[in-house]
Coordinates of C-alpha atoms in Angstrom, one line a residue:
Chain A
M1 CA 110.5 179.8 25.7
N2 CA 109.7 176.3 25.8
E3 CA 107.0 176.0 23.3
S4 CA 105.1 173.5 25.7
I5 CA 105.9 176.0 27.9
R6 CA 104.5 179.1 25.4
E7 CA 101.3 176.8 24.6
L8 CA 100.2 175.5 28.6
K9 CA 101.1 179.5 28.9
L10 CA 97.9 180.1 26.1
M11 CA 95.7 177.5 27.3
A12 CA 95.7 179.0 31.1
N13 CA 94.8 182.5 29.5
T14 CA 91.7 180.9 27.3
I15 CA 90.5 179.2 31.0
R16 CA 90.7 182.2 32.4
R17 CA 88.9 184.1 29.6
D18 CA 86.2 181.3 30.4
I19 CA 85.9 181.8 34.1
V20 CA 85.7 185.6 33.5
D21 CA 82.6 184.4 30.6
I22 CA 81.4 182.0 33.0
A23 CA 80.7 184.6 36.1
Y24 CA 79.4 187.1 33.8
K25 CA 77.3 184.7 32.0
A26 CA 76.0 181.6 34.7
Q27 CA 72.9 181.9 36.2
G28 CA 73.6 183.6 39.8
P29 CA 77.1 184.5 40.8
S30 CA 79.5 181.2 40.3
H31 CA 82.9 181.6 42.4
P32 CA 85.5 183.0 39.8
G33 CA 88.4 184.2 42.4
P34 CA 89.1 180.5 43.7
A35 CA 88.7 179.6 40.0
L36 CA 91.4 181.2 39.0
S37 CA 93.6 180.6 41.6
C38 CA 94.1 177.0 40.4
T39 CA 93.7 177.4 36.6
D40 CA 97.6 177.0 35.5
I41 CA 98.0 173.5 38.0
V42 CA 94.3 172.7 36.1
T43 CA 95.7 173.9 32.6
A44 CA 99.0 171.7 33.2
L45 CA 97.6 169.0 34.6
Y46 CA 94.7 168.7 32.0
F47 CA 97.1 169.6 29.0
N48 CA 100.3 168.2 30.3
I49 CA 100.3 165.8 32.7
M50 CA 96.9 163.7 32.3
K51 CA 96.4 160.5 30.9
V52 CA 93.3 161.2 29.3
D53 CA 91.1 160.6 26.5
P54 CA 88.3 162.6 25.7
A55 CA 86.6 160.9 23.3
N56 CA 86.4 158.2 26.2
P57 CA 85.8 159.7 29.2
Q58 CA 85.4 156.5 31.6
W59 CA 88.8 155.0 29.9
P60 CA 89.5 152.8 32.7
E61 CA 93.3 153.7 32.3
R62 CA 92.9 157.4 32.8
D63 CA 93.8 159.6 35.2
R64 CA 91.3 160.7 37.9
L65 CA 91.1 164.1 38.8
I66 CA 88.5 165.2 42.2
L67 CA 88.4 169.0 42.4
S68 CA 87.7 168.7 46.2
K69 CA 87.3 173.0 46.9
G70 CA 84.5 172.0 44.2
H71 CA 82.7 175.9 44.4
A72 CA 85.7 176.5 41.9
C73 CA 84.5 173.9 39.3
P74 CA 84.5 176.5 36.3
V75 CA 88.5 175.5 36.2
I76 CA 87.4 172.3 35.3
Y77 CA 84.7 173.2 33.3
S78 CA 86.4 175.0 30.7
A79 CA 89.2 172.5 31.2
L80 CA 86.9 170.2 29.4
A81 CA 85.6 172.2 27.1
E82 CA 88.5 173.2 25.8
K83 CA 90.0 170.0 25.7
G84 CA 87.0 168.4 23.9
Y85 CA 84.8 166.6 26.0
F86 CA 82.0 168.3 25.4
P87 CA 81.1 171.8 22.9
K88 CA 82.4 174.9 24.6
E89 CA 78.5 176.7 24.4
W90 CA 77.5 174.1 27.2
L91 CA 79.6 176.8 29.2
E92 CA 77.3 179.3 28.9
T93 CA 74.3 176.9 30.9
V94 CA 76.3 177.0 34.3
R95 CA 74.4 176.4 36.9
R96 CA 70.7 177.2 35.1
V97 CA 68.0 174.4 35.2
G98 CA 69.2 171.0 32.7
S99 CA 72.4 172.3 32.4
H100 CA 74.7 169.8 32.3
L101 CA 77.0 172.0 34.4
Q102 CA 75.7 171.3 37.6
G103 CA 76.7 174.5 40.5
H104 CA 79.4 171.7 41.7
P105 CA 80.8 169.5 40.2
D106 CA 78.5 165.9 39.0
M107 CA 80.4 162.8 37.7
K108 CA 77.0 161.2 36.3
K109 CA 75.8 165.0 34.4
T110 CA 79.7 166.1 33.6
P111 CA 81.8 164.1 30.5
G112 CA 85.0 164.1 32.0
V113 CA 84.3 164.6 35.7
D114 CA 85.4 161.7 37.9
M115 CA 83.9 162.3 41.3
T116 CA 81.3 163.9 42.2
S117 CA 82.9 167.5 44.8
G118 CA 82.1 170.7 46.5
S119 CA 80.8 169.7 49.9
L120 CA 84.4 170.0 51.6
G121 CA 86.4 168.1 53.1
N122 CA 85.5 164.6 51.5
G123 CA 87.7 164.6 48.0
L124 CA 91.6 163.4 49.2
A125 CA 89.2 160.7 51.1
A126 CA 87.6 159.9 47.6
A127 CA 91.2 160.5 45.9
L128 CA 92.6 158.0 47.8
G129 CA 89.6 155.2 47.4
M130 CA 90.7 155.6 43.8
A131 CA 93.8 155.4 44.3
V132 CA 93.6 151.7 46.7
Y133 CA 91.2 150.7 43.7
L134 CA 93.5 151.5 40.4
K135 CA 96.8 150.4 42.1
H136 CA 95.5 147.2 43.2
E137 CA 94.1 146.9 40.0
G138 CA 98.0 146.7 38.6
K139 CA 97.1 150.3 36.6
S140 CA 99.5 153.0 36.3
S141 CA 96.9 155.5 36.2
Q142 CA 97.8 158.5 39.2
V143 CA 95.2 160.2 40.9
Y144 CA 95.3 164.3 41.4
C145 CA 93.4 165.6 44.4
I146 CA 92.9 169.7 44.7
L147 CA 91.8 170.5 47.8
G148 CA 91.9 174.5 48.9
D149 CA 94.3 176.0 52.1
G150 CA 90.6 176.4 53.9
E151 CA 89.6 173.2 53.8
I152 CA 92.5 171.7 55.1
Q153 CA 90.1 172.8 58.2
E154 CA 87.9 169.9 58.0
G155 CA 88.8 166.3 60.4
L156 CA 87.8 164.1 57.4
V157 CA 91.1 165.9 55.2
W158 CA 93.0 164.6 57.8
E159 CA 91.6 161.2 58.2
A160 CA 92.5 161.2 54.5
V161 CA 95.9 162.5 55.4
L162 CA 96.5 159.8 58.3
A163 CA 96.1 156.8 56.4
A164 CA 96.6 157.6 53.0
P165 CA 100.6 156.5 53.2
A166 CA 99.4 153.0 55.2
L167 CA 97.8 152.4 52.1
G168 CA 100.7 152.9 50.4
C169 CA 99.4 154.9 47.8
D170 CA 102.0 156.6 45.8
N171 CA 100.2 156.9 43.0
L172 CA 97.9 159.8 44.3
T173 CA 99.0 163.2 44.7
A174 CA 97.3 165.9 46.4
I175 CA 97.3 169.4 45.5
V176 CA 96.6 172.2 48.3
D177 CA 95.8 175.7 46.2
C178 CA 96.9 177.4 48.7
N179 CA 95.4 180.9 48.1
H180 CA 95.7 182.1 51.2
L181 CA 91.5 183.4 51.1
Q182 CA 88.1 181.5 52.9
S183 CA 84.2 182.6 52.7
C184 CA 84.9 185.0 55.2
G185 CA 88.6 186.1 54.8
A186 CA 91.9 185.7 55.8
V187 CA 92.9 181.5 56.4
P188 CA 95.5 182.7 59.4
D189 CA 91.8 185.0 60.5
I190 CA 90.3 181.9 60.5
Q191 CA 91.8 179.2 62.1
D192 CA 95.1 178.9 61.2
V193 CA 96.7 175.4 60.3
P194 CA 100.3 176.1 61.6
G195 CA 103.0 174.1 60.2
M196 CA 100.8 172.4 57.4
A197 CA 103.4 170.9 55.1
R198 CA 105.4 170.3 58.4
A199 CA 102.2 168.4 59.1
W200 CA 101.5 166.6 56.7
E201 CA 105.9 165.6 56.6
D202 CA 105.5 164.1 59.7
L203 CA 101.6 161.7 58.5
G204 CA 104.0 160.4 55.9
W205 CA 103.6 162.8 52.7
N206 CA 106.2 163.3 50.7
V207 CA 106.1 167.2 50.5
L208 CA 107.0 169.6 47.2
R209 CA 106.4 173.4 47.0
C210 CA 105.7 175.1 44.0
N211 CA 104.8 178.4 42.3
G212 CA 101.3 178.0 41.4
H213 CA 101.6 180.5 38.7
N214 CA 105.1 179.5 37.2
M215 CA 104.4 176.8 34.6
E216 CA 107.5 176.0 34.5
E217 CA 107.7 175.2 38.6
I218 CA 103.9 173.5 38.1
V219 CA 105.0 171.4 35.7
S220 CA 108.3 170.2 36.6
T221 CA 106.9 169.5 40.2
L222 CA 104.1 166.9 39.3
E223 CA 105.9 165.3 37.4
A224 CA 107.8 165.4 40.2
A225 CA 104.9 163.8 41.9
R226 CA 104.0 161.4 39.4
D227 CA 107.1 159.9 39.4
F228 CA 108.2 159.5 43.4
R229 CA 107.6 156.4 44.7
G230 CA 106.9 154.9 48.1
R231 CA 104.7 157.6 49.5
P232 CA 101.9 159.7 48.6
T233 CA 103.0 163.5 47.2
V234 CA 101.5 166.5 48.1
I235 CA 102.5 170.0 46.3
M236 CA 101.7 173.3 48.5
A237 CA 100.5 175.3 45.5
D238 CA 101.2 179.3 46.5
T239 CA 98.3 180.8 44.5
V240 CA 96.6 184.3 44.2
K241 CA 93.4 184.3 44.6
G242 CA 91.5 185.6 41.3
K243 CA 94.9 185.9 39.8
G244 CA 94.9 187.2 36.4
V245 CA 92.1 189.6 36.7
S246 CA 94.1 192.7 38.5
Y247 CA 90.5 193.8 40.8
M248 CA 90.0 190.6 41.4
E249 CA 93.8 189.0 42.8
F250 CA 93.3 189.2 46.8
N251 CA 90.0 190.6 46.6
N252 CA 87.7 188.0 48.5
D253 CA 85.4 190.3 47.2
W254 CA 85.5 187.6 44.4
H255 CA 84.9 184.4 46.0
Q256 CA 81.8 184.6 44.1
K257 CA 80.0 187.6 42.4
V258 CA 78.9 188.5 39.5
P259 CA 81.2 191.2 37.4
T260 CA 79.2 194.3 36.5
K261 CA 79.4 194.5 32.4
E262 CA 82.2 197.1 32.6
Q263 CA 83.9 194.9 35.1
Y264 CA 83.5 191.8 32.7
E265 CA 84.7 194.2 29.8
L266 CA 87.9 195.5 31.4
A267 CA 88.2 191.6 32.9
V268 CA 88.7 190.3 28.9
Q269 CA 90.4 193.0 28.2
E270 CA 93.0 192.8 30.6
L271 CA 93.4 189.0 29.6
E272 CA 93.3 190.0 25.9
E273 CA 96.5 191.9 26.1
A274 CA 97.9 189.1 28.9
R275 CA 97.5 187.0 26.1
I276 CA 99.5 189.3 23.1
C277 CA 102.5 189.8 25.6
L278 CA 102.3 185.6 26.1
Chain B
M1 CA 56.0 128.7 72.8
S2 CA 59.7 128.1 73.4
V3 CA 62.5 130.0 71.7
K4 CA 65.1 129.0 69.7
Y5 CA 67.9 131.3 68.9
D6 CA 70.3 131.1 65.6
T7 CA 73.2 129.6 66.2
I8 CA 76.0 132.7 65.0
S9 CA 74.8 136.0 64.8
T10 CA 73.6 138.0 62.1
R11 CA 76.7 140.4 61.7
D12 CA 79.0 136.0 61.1
A13 CA 75.6 134.9 58.4
F14 CA 76.5 138.2 56.8
G15 CA 79.7 137.0 56.4
I16 CA 79.3 133.7 55.0
A17 CA 77.8 136.2 51.9
L18 CA 80.3 138.0 51.9
V19 CA 83.3 136.6 51.1
E20 CA 80.9 134.3 48.3
A21 CA 80.7 137.3 47.1
A22 CA 84.5 138.9 47.1
R23 CA 85.0 135.0 46.0
E24 CA 82.1 136.5 42.5
Y25 CA 83.8 139.9 42.0
P26 CA 87.3 139.8 42.2
N27 CA 86.7 144.1 41.9
L28 CA 85.1 143.8 45.5
F29 CA 86.9 145.4 48.7
A30 CA 85.9 145.8 52.2
I31 CA 86.9 148.8 54.1
G32 CA 85.8 148.6 57.9
A33 CA 86.9 151.4 60.3
D34 CA 88.2 149.5 63.0
T35 CA 85.6 147.1 62.7
T36 CA 86.9 144.4 60.4
K37 CA 87.0 142.0 63.1
S38 CA 83.3 142.6 64.3
M39 CA 81.7 142.8 61.4
G40 CA 81.6 139.6 59.7
F41 CA 85.1 140.2 57.6
K42 CA 86.9 137.4 58.7
P43 CA 86.0 135.3 56.2
M44 CA 87.0 137.8 53.4
M45 CA 90.5 139.0 55.7
K46 CA 91.1 135.3 55.3
E47 CA 90.9 134.0 52.1
F48 CA 91.5 138.0 50.2
P49 CA 93.4 140.0 53.0
D50 CA 94.6 142.3 50.0
R51 CA 90.8 143.4 49.1
V52 CA 89.8 144.4 53.1
I53 CA 90.9 147.8 54.6
N54 CA 91.1 148.5 57.9
N55 CA 91.4 152.1 57.8
G56 CA 91.3 153.1 61.6
I57 CA 88.7 154.9 63.6
A58 CA 87.8 156.5 60.9
E59 CA 83.8 156.4 58.9
Q60 CA 84.0 159.0 57.1
N61 CA 87.7 158.1 55.7
M62 CA 86.1 154.4 55.0
A63 CA 82.7 155.9 53.0
M64 CA 84.6 158.0 51.1
I65 CA 87.4 155.5 50.2
G66 CA 84.5 153.1 49.3
A67 CA 82.9 155.6 46.8
G68 CA 86.2 156.4 45.4
I69 CA 86.6 152.6 44.5
A70 CA 83.0 153.1 43.4
A71 CA 83.6 155.6 41.4
A72 CA 87.2 153.8 39.9
G73 CA 84.8 150.7 38.6
G74 CA 85.3 148.7 41.9
R75 CA 82.3 147.5 44.0
A76 CA 82.8 148.5 47.7
V77 CA 81.7 147.2 51.4
I78 CA 81.3 149.5 54.5
A79 CA 80.6 147.9 57.6
T80 CA 80.2 149.8 60.8
Y81 CA 77.5 150.5 63.3
A82 CA 74.4 151.6 63.1
P83 CA 74.5 155.5 64.4
F84 CA 77.9 155.0 62.9
A85 CA 76.7 153.7 59.7
S86 CA 73.6 156.2 59.2
M87 CA 74.5 159.2 61.6
R88 CA 78.0 160.0 61.3
I89 CA 78.8 159.3 57.2
S90 CA 75.1 160.7 56.3
E91 CA 76.3 163.0 54.2
Q92 CA 79.0 161.3 52.7
V93 CA 75.9 158.3 51.7
R94 CA 74.0 161.1 50.4
T95 CA 76.3 163.2 48.4
F96 CA 78.7 160.8 47.2
I97 CA 77.3 157.7 47.3
C98 CA 73.0 158.0 46.2
Y99 CA 73.6 161.3 44.2
P100 CA 76.7 160.0 42.0
D101 CA 74.6 156.1 42.5
L102 CA 77.7 154.9 43.5
D103 CA 78.1 151.0 44.1
V104 CA 78.7 151.0 47.9
K105 CA 77.1 149.0 50.4
I106 CA 76.4 150.1 53.6
I107 CA 77.0 147.1 56.8
S108 CA 75.3 148.1 59.6
G109 CA 76.0 146.2 62.6
L110 CA 74.0 146.6 66.6
S111 CA 70.7 148.5 64.5
G112 CA 67.7 149.0 66.6
L113 CA 68.4 147.6 70.3
S114 CA 70.9 145.1 69.6
G115 CA 73.7 147.5 70.1
N116 CA 72.5 146.5 73.5
I117 CA 74.3 146.6 76.8
E118 CA 76.4 149.3 75.2
G119 CA 73.6 151.7 75.6
V120 CA 71.7 154.6 72.9
T121 CA 75.3 155.4 71.5
H122 CA 75.9 152.6 69.7
Q123 CA 72.1 151.7 69.6
G124 CA 69.9 152.7 65.7
L125 CA 67.0 153.5 66.9
E126 CA 66.5 155.6 63.7
D127 CA 68.9 154.4 60.9
I128 CA 66.5 153.3 58.8
G129 CA 64.8 157.0 58.7
V130 CA 67.8 158.8 57.7
M131 CA 68.4 156.0 55.0
R132 CA 65.1 156.2 53.5
S133 CA 65.0 159.8 53.1
M134 CA 68.3 159.3 50.2
A135 CA 66.6 158.5 46.6
N136 CA 69.0 155.8 45.4
M137 CA 68.5 154.3 48.9
V138 CA 68.0 150.1 49.1
I139 CA 67.1 149.0 52.1
V140 CA 67.3 145.4 53.5
V141 CA 66.1 144.5 57.0
P142 CA 66.1 140.4 57.6
A143 CA 65.0 138.3 60.5
D144 CA 67.6 136.1 61.3
A145 CA 70.8 134.4 60.3
A146 CA 69.8 132.2 58.0
S147 CA 67.6 135.3 56.1
C148 CA 70.4 137.1 57.2
T149 CA 72.8 135.7 54.5
I150 CA 70.3 134.7 51.8
A151 CA 69.4 138.5 51.6
S152 CA 72.8 139.7 51.6
R153 CA 73.8 137.3 49.1
E154 CA 71.1 139.3 46.8
V155 CA 72.4 142.5 48.7
L156 CA 75.5 141.8 47.0
K157 CA 74.3 141.1 44.0
Y158 CA 72.7 144.7 43.3
T159 CA 74.6 147.4 42.2
G160 CA 73.9 150.4 43.6
P161 CA 73.7 152.2 47.0
A162 CA 72.2 150.3 49.3
Y163 CA 71.6 150.0 54.1
L164 CA 71.8 146.5 55.1
R165 CA 70.9 146.2 58.8
I166 CA 72.0 143.7 61.3
G167 CA 72.2 142.9 64.3
R168 CA 75.0 142.0 66.6
G169 CA 74.2 138.5 68.7
A170 CA 72.7 136.0 68.2
V171 CA 68.8 136.4 67.4
E172 CA 65.8 134.2 67.8
Q173 CA 65.7 131.8 64.6
V174 CA 62.8 132.2 62.2
F175 CA 63.9 130.8 59.3
D176 CA 65.8 128.0 58.0
S177 CA 67.8 127.6 54.6
S178 CA 64.5 127.4 52.3
Y179 CA 63.9 131.3 52.6
K180 CA 63.4 132.8 49.9
F181 CA 64.8 136.8 49.3
V182 CA 62.9 138.5 46.0
L183 CA 64.9 142.6 47.0
G184 CA 61.5 144.9 46.9
K185 CA 59.3 142.1 47.1
A186 CA 58.1 141.0 50.9
N187 CA 57.1 137.2 52.1
L188 CA 53.4 136.4 53.6
L189 CA 54.5 134.6 56.4
D190 CA 50.3 134.1 57.3
A191 CA 48.4 134.7 54.4
A192 CA 45.0 133.2 55.6
G193 CA 44.4 135.8 57.9
T194 CA 42.0 138.8 56.7
D195 CA 40.5 140.3 60.1
V196 CA 43.9 143.1 60.1
A197 CA 47.3 143.0 58.6
V198 CA 50.5 142.9 60.7
I199 CA 53.7 144.2 58.9
C200 CA 57.1 143.3 60.1
N201 CA 60.9 143.0 59.9
G202 CA 63.4 142.3 61.5
C203 CA 64.1 141.1 65.2
A204 CA 60.3 141.7 65.3
V205 CA 59.4 139.4 62.9
A206 CA 60.0 136.5 65.6
R207 CA 58.0 138.7 68.3
V208 CA 55.2 138.8 65.5
L209 CA 54.9 134.9 65.6
R210 CA 55.3 134.4 68.7
A211 CA 52.0 137.1 69.6
K212 CA 50.5 134.9 67.0
A213 CA 49.1 132.2 69.2
L214 CA 47.7 135.1 71.6
W215 CA 45.5 137.0 69.1
E216 CA 44.8 133.6 67.3
N217 CA 43.5 132.7 71.1
A218 CA 40.9 135.5 71.5
G219 CA 39.9 133.9 67.8
I220 CA 41.8 136.8 65.6
H221 CA 42.9 135.5 62.2
A222 CA 45.5 138.2 61.1
R223 CA 47.8 138.2 57.9
I224 CA 51.5 138.5 58.4
I225 CA 53.9 139.7 56.2
E226 CA 57.7 140.3 56.9
M227 CA 59.1 143.2 54.8
P228 CA 63.1 142.4 54.6
T229 CA 63.0 145.5 51.9
V230 CA 62.0 149.1 53.9
K231 CA 62.8 150.8 50.5
P232 CA 61.6 150.2 47.8
I233 CA 58.9 148.6 49.6
D234 CA 56.3 146.5 48.2
A235 CA 53.5 148.7 47.7
E236 CA 51.5 146.4 45.9
A237 CA 51.6 144.0 48.7
I238 CA 50.5 147.0 51.8
L239 CA 48.0 148.1 49.2
A240 CA 46.0 144.2 49.1
A241 CA 46.6 144.7 52.5
A242 CA 45.0 147.5 53.0
H243 CA 42.3 146.7 51.0
D244 CA 41.5 142.6 52.3
C245 CA 41.9 143.3 55.6
G246 CA 41.2 147.1 56.0
R247 CA 43.2 147.3 59.1
I248 CA 47.2 147.2 59.6
V249 CA 49.7 146.9 62.4
T250 CA 53.2 147.6 61.8
V251 CA 56.3 146.0 63.9
E252 CA 59.1 147.2 64.0
E253 CA 63.0 147.7 66.4
H254 CA 63.0 151.2 64.9
N255 CA 61.9 155.0 65.9
V256 CA 57.5 154.9 64.9
I257 CA 58.8 157.4 63.3
G258 CA 60.8 157.2 59.9
G259 CA 60.8 153.6 59.5
L260 CA 59.0 150.6 58.6
G261 CA 56.0 151.7 60.2
S262 CA 56.1 155.4 58.1
A263 CA 56.4 153.7 54.9
V264 CA 53.7 151.3 54.9
C265 CA 51.4 154.8 56.0
E266 CA 53.5 156.5 53.1
V267 CA 51.5 153.2 50.6
V268 CA 48.3 153.8 52.2
C269 CA 47.1 157.2 52.4
S270 CA 48.1 156.9 48.6
G271 CA 46.4 154.1 48.3
D272 CA 42.4 153.7 46.8
A273 CA 42.0 151.7 50.1
P274 CA 43.2 154.0 52.9
C275 CA 42.7 152.3 55.7
L276 CA 43.6 153.0 59.9
V277 CA 47.3 152.0 60.7
T278 CA 48.4 151.5 63.8
R279 CA 52.5 151.4 64.6
V280 CA 54.3 149.5 67.3
G281 CA 58.1 150.3 67.6
I282 CA 60.3 152.8 70.2
D283 CA 58.1 156.0 71.3
D284 CA 60.2 158.3 69.6
M285 CA 62.4 158.2 73.0
Y286 CA 65.8 157.3 73.7
T287 CA 66.1 153.7 75.4
E288 CA 68.7 152.1 77.8
S289 CA 71.7 149.9 78.0
G290 CA 70.7 146.1 78.9
P291 CA 70.3 142.3 77.3
H292 CA 68.8 142.6 74.2
D293 CA 65.7 140.9 75.0
Q294 CA 64.9 142.3 78.3
L295 CA 65.3 145.9 76.0
L296 CA 63.0 144.3 72.6
D297 CA 60.7 143.4 75.9
K298 CA 60.5 146.4 77.2
Y299 CA 60.4 148.6 75.3
N300 CA 57.0 147.7 73.0
L301 CA 58.0 144.4 71.1
S302 CA 57.4 141.9 73.4
P303 CA 54.8 139.1 72.2
E304 CA 52.0 140.1 74.7
H305 CA 52.6 143.7 73.5
I306 CA 52.2 143.1 69.9
A307 CA 49.2 140.4 70.4
A308 CA 47.4 143.2 73.0
V309 CA 48.2 146.0 70.5
V310 CA 46.9 143.6 67.6
K311 CA 43.5 142.6 69.6
S312 CA 42.6 145.9 69.7
A313 CA 42.9 147.1 66.3
V314 CA 40.2 144.6 65.6

């Protein structure tokens, strides 16, 4: 295996461990399931694809990431801590009074967070604004936006989908974390978006697909998106909610829940075993 | 008293300041939701077409594009009509503009009753109340075209979220190019009176000034205060008025709940010289279609009604 891919897989394992820690130690329940489904994508972005400088979080030339499905923020908090934006000890303060790490991302409180997010449906339009601005300024910065597949039900997502090709934002990549579940159940049971990929394509987007847990595929797809010119790109990433912790996988109970001590220890053990195999 | 109207609308008056700001700030973008022709963007579009975006009839997208531009390091101006600028995009303004304290200016047209013949759907009757409850927000309500250009310059220089409330057509002229605007400061239009203080802004200013002759005929001398900045409000001017006059009447083109009158009451109640405050405005109801002046007359802003309230307050 390519050494850099192995390193990315190890980092994704570390981030999953952090997410489980946050789920166990944060104030009240956090959202481990939706964080674990996009862990491999976020790892590839921060540790391979994105041009960022943890020593200078406001570096104007940097690439940007908006986690539109902001409730999955433990994954971002872990990635930023592992990247060196802030001490790892901060991870134990998630959702606590006085913390830098809010229940949903706050760009003013957390170094490395490029946009406040979490109210679903809004992130892509903000990413579009960033992309318009950075392109106009002649910067090579890319803008990434991670959305949930349930989130696509929000009307504002489609306002941004409609506008982005017209505004010529080929520096914008949307990534839909298709974990097939939302708060109340399975996405198709609640409000399916039939032909979602086709709809983006018809509206002028470059549509790519990948297995959201295959690191080689994620990296090559993100590279293809970055290098594509003329239109914005959306990546439909097929994922599993709760990926990496057996009892959380495909189980929507873990959308937002605190593990018991036994469950926490089991998750830690599983992730350690998985790490040895990498 | 003869009524003299401005030669340009407050929207065009804003447009003068916008293109000036675009010259000064190369990172300033103006975004409209199919409102680039109707919200004073034309001069900027002519000079800086690459920095004017019309993202179609999609106000929330407009607000978020503005937030994204500001988050990436730019300055953003977004513009639409008052009900959409305050309510359609209310959450975007609160969570993605005010909460992260981003440099986005919201230009709100057709505010108050100036949505006139379009009816209630396009009138802004409660926008100040909505915006005033958001932390970090600055709210400015100019009275006419001259003061609108001058206040707009200051709003566009300010860095942070702001709501500029303008109208539709030409309104009664009150000020000229000598108008002075300081963000957060009231303008004393008549300092001498101490029987009662009349605090007003927007289109109400012209009508208060016309009402003045009527109450002076009754031997009343009022202090007249123009309050173009509703937030942060000039508490010092209000408390001085409460102390010196002992009675306040507020007059505004807005629901009597939530706007200037409410803001004045909040200050007066917490001061050391509390006094009675009478709020003149739209009486917590929905209005109707019609010419702007006729609507102002019908919905409590006729000089006669204002004068009657002032007289009964003394």
